[in-house]
PDB file of N, CA and C in Angstrom:
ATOM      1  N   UNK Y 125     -11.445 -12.735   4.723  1.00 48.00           N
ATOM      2  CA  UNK Y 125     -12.301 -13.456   5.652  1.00 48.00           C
ATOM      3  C   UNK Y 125     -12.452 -14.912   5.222  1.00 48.00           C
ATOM      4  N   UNK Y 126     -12.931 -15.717   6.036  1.00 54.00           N
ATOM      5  CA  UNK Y 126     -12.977 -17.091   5.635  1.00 54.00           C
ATOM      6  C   UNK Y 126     -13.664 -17.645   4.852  1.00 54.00           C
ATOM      7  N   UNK Y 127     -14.346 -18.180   4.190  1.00 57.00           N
ATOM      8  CA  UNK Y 127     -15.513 -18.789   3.458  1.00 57.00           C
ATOM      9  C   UNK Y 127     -16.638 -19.108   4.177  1.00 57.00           C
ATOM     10  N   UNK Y 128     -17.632 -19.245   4.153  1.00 58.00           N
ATOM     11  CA  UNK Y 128     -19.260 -19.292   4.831  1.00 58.00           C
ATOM     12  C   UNK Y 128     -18.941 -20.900   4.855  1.00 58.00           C
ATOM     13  N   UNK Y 129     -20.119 -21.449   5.989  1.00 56.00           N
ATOM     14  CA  UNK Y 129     -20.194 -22.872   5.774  1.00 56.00           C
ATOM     15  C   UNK Y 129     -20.875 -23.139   4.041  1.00 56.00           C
ATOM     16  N   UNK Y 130     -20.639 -24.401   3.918  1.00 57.00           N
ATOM     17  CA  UNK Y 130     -21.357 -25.409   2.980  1.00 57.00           C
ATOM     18  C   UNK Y 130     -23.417 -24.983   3.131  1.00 57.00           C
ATOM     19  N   UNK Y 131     -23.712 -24.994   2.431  1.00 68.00           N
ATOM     20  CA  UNK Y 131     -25.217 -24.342   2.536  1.00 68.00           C
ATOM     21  C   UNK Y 131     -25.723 -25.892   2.745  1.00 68.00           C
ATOM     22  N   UNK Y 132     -25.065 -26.926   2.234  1.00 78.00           N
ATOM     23  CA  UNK Y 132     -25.869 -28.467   2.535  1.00 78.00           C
ATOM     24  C   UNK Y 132     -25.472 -29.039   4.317  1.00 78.00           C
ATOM     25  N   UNK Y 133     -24.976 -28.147   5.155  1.00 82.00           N
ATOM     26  CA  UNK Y 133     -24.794 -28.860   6.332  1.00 82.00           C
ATOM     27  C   UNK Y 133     -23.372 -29.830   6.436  1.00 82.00           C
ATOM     28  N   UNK Y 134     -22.968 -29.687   5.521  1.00 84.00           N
ATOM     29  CA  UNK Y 134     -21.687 -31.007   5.179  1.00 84.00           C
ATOM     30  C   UNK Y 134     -20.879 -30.277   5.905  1.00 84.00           C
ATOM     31  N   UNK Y 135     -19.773 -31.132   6.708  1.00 84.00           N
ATOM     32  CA  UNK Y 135     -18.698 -30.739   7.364  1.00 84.00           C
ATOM     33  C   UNK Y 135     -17.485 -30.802   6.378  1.00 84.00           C
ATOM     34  N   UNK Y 136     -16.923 -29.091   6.811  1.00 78.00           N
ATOM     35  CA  UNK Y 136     -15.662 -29.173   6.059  1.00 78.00           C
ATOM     36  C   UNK Y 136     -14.935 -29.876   6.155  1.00 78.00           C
ATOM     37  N   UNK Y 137     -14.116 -30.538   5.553  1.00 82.00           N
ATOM     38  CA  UNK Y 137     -12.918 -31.555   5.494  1.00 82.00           C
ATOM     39  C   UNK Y 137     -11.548 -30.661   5.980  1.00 82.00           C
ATOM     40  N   UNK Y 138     -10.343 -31.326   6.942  1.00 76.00           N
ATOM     41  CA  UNK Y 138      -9.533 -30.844   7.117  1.00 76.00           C
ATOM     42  C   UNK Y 138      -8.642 -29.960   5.501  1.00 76.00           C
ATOM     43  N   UNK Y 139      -8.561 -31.150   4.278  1.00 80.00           N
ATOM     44  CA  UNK Y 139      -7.603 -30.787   3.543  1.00 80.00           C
ATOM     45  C   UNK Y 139      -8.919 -29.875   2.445  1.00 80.00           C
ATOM     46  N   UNK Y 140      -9.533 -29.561   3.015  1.00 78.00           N
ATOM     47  CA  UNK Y 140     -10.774 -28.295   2.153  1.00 78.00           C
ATOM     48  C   UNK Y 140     -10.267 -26.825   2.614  1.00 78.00           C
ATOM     49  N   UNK Y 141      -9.069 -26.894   4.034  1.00 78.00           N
ATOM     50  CA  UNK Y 141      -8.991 -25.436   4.622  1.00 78.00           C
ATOM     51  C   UNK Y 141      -8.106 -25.122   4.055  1.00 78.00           C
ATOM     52  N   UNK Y 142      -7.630 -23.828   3.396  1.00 82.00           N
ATOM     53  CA  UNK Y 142      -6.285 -23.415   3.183  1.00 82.00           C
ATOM     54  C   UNK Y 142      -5.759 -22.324   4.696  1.00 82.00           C
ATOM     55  N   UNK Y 143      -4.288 -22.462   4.893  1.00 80.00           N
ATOM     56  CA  UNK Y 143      -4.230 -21.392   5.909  1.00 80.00           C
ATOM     57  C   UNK Y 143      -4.167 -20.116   5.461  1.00 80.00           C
ATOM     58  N   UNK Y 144      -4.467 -19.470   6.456  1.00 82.00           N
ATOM     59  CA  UNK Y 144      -4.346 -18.043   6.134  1.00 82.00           C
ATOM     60  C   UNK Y 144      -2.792 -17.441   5.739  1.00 82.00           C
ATOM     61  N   UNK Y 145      -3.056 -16.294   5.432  1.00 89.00           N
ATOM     62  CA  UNK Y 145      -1.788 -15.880   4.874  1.00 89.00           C
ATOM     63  C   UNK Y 145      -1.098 -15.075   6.601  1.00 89.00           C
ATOM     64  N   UNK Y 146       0.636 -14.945   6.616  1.00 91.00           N
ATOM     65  CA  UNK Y 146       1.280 -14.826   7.995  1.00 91.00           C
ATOM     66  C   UNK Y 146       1.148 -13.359   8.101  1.00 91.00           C
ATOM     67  N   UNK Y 147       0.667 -12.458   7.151  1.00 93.00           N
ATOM     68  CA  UNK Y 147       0.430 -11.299   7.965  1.00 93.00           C
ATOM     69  C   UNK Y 147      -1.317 -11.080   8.575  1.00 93.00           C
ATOM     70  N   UNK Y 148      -2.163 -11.666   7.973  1.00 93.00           N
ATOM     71  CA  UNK Y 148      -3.174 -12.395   8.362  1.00 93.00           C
ATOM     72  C   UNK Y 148      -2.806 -12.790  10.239  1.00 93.00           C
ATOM     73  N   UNK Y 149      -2.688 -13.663   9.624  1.00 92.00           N
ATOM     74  CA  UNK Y 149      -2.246 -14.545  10.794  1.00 92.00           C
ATOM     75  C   UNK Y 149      -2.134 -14.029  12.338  1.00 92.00           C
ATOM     76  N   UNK Y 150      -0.682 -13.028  12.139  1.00 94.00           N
ATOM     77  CA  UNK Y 150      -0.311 -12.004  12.736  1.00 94.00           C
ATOM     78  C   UNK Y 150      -0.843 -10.888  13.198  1.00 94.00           C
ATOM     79  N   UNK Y 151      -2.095 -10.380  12.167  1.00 95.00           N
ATOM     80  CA  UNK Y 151      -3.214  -9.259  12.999  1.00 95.00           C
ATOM     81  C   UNK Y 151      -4.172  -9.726  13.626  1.00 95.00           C
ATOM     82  N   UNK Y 152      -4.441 -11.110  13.485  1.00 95.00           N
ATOM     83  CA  UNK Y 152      -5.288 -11.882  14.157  1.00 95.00           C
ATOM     84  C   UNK Y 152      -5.080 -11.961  15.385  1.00 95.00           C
ATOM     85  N   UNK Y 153      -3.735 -12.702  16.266  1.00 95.00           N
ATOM     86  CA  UNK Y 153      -3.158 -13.009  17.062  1.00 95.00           C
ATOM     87  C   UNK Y 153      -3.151 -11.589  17.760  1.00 95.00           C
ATOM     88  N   UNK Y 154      -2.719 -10.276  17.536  1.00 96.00           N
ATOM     89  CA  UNK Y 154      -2.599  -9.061  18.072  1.00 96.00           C
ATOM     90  C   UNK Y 154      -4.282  -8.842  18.677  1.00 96.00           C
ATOM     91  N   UNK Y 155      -5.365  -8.960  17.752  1.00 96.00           N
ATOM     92  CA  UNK Y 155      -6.589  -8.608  18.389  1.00 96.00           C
ATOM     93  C   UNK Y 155      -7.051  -9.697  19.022  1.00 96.00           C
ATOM     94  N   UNK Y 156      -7.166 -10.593  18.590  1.00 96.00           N
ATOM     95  CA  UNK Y 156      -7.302 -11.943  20.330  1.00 96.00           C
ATOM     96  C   UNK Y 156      -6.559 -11.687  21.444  1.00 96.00           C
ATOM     97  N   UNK Y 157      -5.211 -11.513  21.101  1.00 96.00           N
ATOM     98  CA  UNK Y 157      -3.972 -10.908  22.350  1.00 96.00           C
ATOM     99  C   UNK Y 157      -5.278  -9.936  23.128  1.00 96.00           C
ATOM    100  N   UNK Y 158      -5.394  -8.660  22.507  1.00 97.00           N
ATOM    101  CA  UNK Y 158      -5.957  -7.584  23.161  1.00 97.00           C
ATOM    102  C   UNK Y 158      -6.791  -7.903  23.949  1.00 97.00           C
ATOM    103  N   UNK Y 159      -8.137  -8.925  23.142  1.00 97.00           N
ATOM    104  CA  UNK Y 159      -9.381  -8.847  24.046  1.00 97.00           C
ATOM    105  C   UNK Y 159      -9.118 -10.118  24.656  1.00 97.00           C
ATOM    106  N   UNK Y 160      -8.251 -11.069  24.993  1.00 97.00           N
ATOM    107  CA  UNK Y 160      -8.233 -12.299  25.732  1.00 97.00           C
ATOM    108  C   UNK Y 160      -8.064 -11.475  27.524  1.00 97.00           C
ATOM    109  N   UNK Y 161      -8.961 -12.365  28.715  1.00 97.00           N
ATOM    110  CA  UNK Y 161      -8.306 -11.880  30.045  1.00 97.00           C
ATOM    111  C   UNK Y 161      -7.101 -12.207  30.189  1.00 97.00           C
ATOM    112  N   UNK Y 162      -6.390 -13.156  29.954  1.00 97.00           N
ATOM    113  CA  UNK Y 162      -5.483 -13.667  30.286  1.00 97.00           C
ATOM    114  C   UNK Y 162      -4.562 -14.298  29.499  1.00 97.00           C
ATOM    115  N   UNK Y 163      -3.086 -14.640  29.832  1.00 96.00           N
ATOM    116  CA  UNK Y 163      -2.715 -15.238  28.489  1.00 96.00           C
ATOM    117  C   UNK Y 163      -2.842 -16.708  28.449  1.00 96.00           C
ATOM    118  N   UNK Y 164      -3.500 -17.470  29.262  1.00 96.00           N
ATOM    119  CA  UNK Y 164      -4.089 -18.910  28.921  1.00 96.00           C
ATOM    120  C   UNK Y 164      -5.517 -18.958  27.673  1.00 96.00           C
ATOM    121  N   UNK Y 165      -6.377 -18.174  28.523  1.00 97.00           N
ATOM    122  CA  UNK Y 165      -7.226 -17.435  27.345  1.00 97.00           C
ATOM    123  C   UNK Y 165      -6.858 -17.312  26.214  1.00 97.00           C
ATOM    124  N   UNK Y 166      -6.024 -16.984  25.893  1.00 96.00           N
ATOM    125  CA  UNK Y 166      -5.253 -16.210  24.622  1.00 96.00           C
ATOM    126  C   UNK Y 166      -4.985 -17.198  23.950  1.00 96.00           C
ATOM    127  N   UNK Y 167      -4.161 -17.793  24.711  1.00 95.00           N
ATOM    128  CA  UNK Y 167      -3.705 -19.280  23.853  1.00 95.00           C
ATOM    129  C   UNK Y 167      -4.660 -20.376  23.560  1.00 95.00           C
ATOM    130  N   UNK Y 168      -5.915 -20.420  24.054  1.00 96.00           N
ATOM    131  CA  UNK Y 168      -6.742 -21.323  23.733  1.00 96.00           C
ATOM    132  C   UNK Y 168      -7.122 -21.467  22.833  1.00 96.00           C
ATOM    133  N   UNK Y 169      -7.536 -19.647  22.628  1.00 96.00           N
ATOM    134  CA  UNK Y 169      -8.347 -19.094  21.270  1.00 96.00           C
ATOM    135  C   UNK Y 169      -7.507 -19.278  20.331  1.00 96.00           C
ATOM    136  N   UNK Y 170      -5.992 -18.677  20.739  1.00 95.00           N
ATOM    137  CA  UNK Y 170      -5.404 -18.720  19.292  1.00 95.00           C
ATOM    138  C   UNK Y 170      -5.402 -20.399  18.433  1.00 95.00           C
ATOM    139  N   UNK Y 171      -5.408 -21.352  19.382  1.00 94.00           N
ATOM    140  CA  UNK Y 171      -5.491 -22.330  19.220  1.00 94.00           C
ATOM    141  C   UNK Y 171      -6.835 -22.947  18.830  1.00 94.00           C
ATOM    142  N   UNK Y 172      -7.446 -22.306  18.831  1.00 93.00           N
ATOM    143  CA  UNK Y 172      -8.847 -23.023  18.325  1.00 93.00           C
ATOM    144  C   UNK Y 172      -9.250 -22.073  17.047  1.00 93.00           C
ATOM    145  N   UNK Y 173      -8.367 -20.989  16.249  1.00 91.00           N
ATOM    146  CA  UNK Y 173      -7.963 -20.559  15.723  1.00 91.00           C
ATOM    147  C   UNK Y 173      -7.295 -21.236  14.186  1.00 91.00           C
ATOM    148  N   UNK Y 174      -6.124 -21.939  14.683  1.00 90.00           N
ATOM    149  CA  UNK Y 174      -4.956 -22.638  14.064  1.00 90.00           C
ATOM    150  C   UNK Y 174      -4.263 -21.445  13.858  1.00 90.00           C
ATOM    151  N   UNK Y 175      -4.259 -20.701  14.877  1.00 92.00           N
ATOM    152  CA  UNK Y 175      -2.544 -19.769  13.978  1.00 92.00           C
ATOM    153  C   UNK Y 175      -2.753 -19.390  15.823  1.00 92.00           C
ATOM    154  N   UNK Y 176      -1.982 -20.351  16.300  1.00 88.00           N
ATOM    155  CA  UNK Y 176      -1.193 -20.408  17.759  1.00 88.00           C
ATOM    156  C   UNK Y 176       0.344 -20.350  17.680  1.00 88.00           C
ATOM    157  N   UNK Y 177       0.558 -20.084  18.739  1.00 78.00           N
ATOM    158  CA  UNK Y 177       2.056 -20.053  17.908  1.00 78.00           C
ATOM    159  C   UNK Y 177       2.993 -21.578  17.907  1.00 78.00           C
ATOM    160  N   UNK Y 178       4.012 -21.840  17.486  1.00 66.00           N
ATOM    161  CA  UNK Y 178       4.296 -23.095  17.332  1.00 66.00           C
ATOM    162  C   UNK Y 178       5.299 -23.613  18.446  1.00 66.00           C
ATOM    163  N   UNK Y 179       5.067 -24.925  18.731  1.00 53.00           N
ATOM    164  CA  UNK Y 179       6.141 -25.631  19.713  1.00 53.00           C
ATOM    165  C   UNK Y 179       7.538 -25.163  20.178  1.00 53.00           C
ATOM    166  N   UNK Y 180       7.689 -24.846  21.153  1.00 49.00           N
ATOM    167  CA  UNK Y 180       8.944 -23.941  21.581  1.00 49.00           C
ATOM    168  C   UNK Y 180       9.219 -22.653  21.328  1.00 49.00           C
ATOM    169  N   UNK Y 181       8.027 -21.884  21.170  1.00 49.00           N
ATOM    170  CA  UNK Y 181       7.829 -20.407  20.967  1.00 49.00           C
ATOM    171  C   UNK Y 181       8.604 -19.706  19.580  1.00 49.00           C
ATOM    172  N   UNK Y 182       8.972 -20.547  19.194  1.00 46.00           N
ATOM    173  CA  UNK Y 182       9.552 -19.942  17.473  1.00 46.00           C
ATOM    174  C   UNK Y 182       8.330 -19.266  16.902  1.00 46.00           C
ATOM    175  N   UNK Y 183       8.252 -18.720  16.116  1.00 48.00           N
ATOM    176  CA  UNK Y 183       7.509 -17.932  14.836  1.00 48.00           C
ATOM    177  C   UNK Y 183       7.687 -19.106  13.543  1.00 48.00           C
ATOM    178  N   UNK Y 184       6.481 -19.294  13.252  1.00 44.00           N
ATOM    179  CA  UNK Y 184       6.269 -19.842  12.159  1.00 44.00           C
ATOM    180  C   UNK Y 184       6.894 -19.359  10.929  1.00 44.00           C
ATOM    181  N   UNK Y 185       7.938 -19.927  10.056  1.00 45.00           N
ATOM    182  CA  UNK Y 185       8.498 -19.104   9.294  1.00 45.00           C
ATOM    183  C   UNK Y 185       8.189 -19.393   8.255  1.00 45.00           C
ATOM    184  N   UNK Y 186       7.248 -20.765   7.676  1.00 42.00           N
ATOM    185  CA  UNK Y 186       6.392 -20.173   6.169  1.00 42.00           C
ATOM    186  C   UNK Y 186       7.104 -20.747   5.495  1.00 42.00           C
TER     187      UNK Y 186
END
């Protein structure tokens, strides 16, 4: 799971996130898939996420 916010209110810094690991990643994307209505939906979330899938539908290969 991810880390809790900062208990002082401070905003995380981009280079403070590490990504998740790709099988992570990958069960994530399957249960958003499930409960999204639609697949615009889907892609929003996965995208507000950061593990959307990448430019020209490839698989992120790590």
């Amino acid at each position: 799971m991810a880390a809790a916010a900062p208990a002082n209110n401070e905003p995380v810094l981009d280079d403070e996130i590490e990504p998740v690991a790709d099988e992570t990643a990958r069960q994530a994307q399957r249960i958003v898939a499930s409960y999204a209505a639609d697949a615009e939906e889907c892609r929003m979330l996965l995208d507000m996420l950061g593990i959307g899938p990448v430019a020209g539908g490839a698989a992120d290969a790590g």
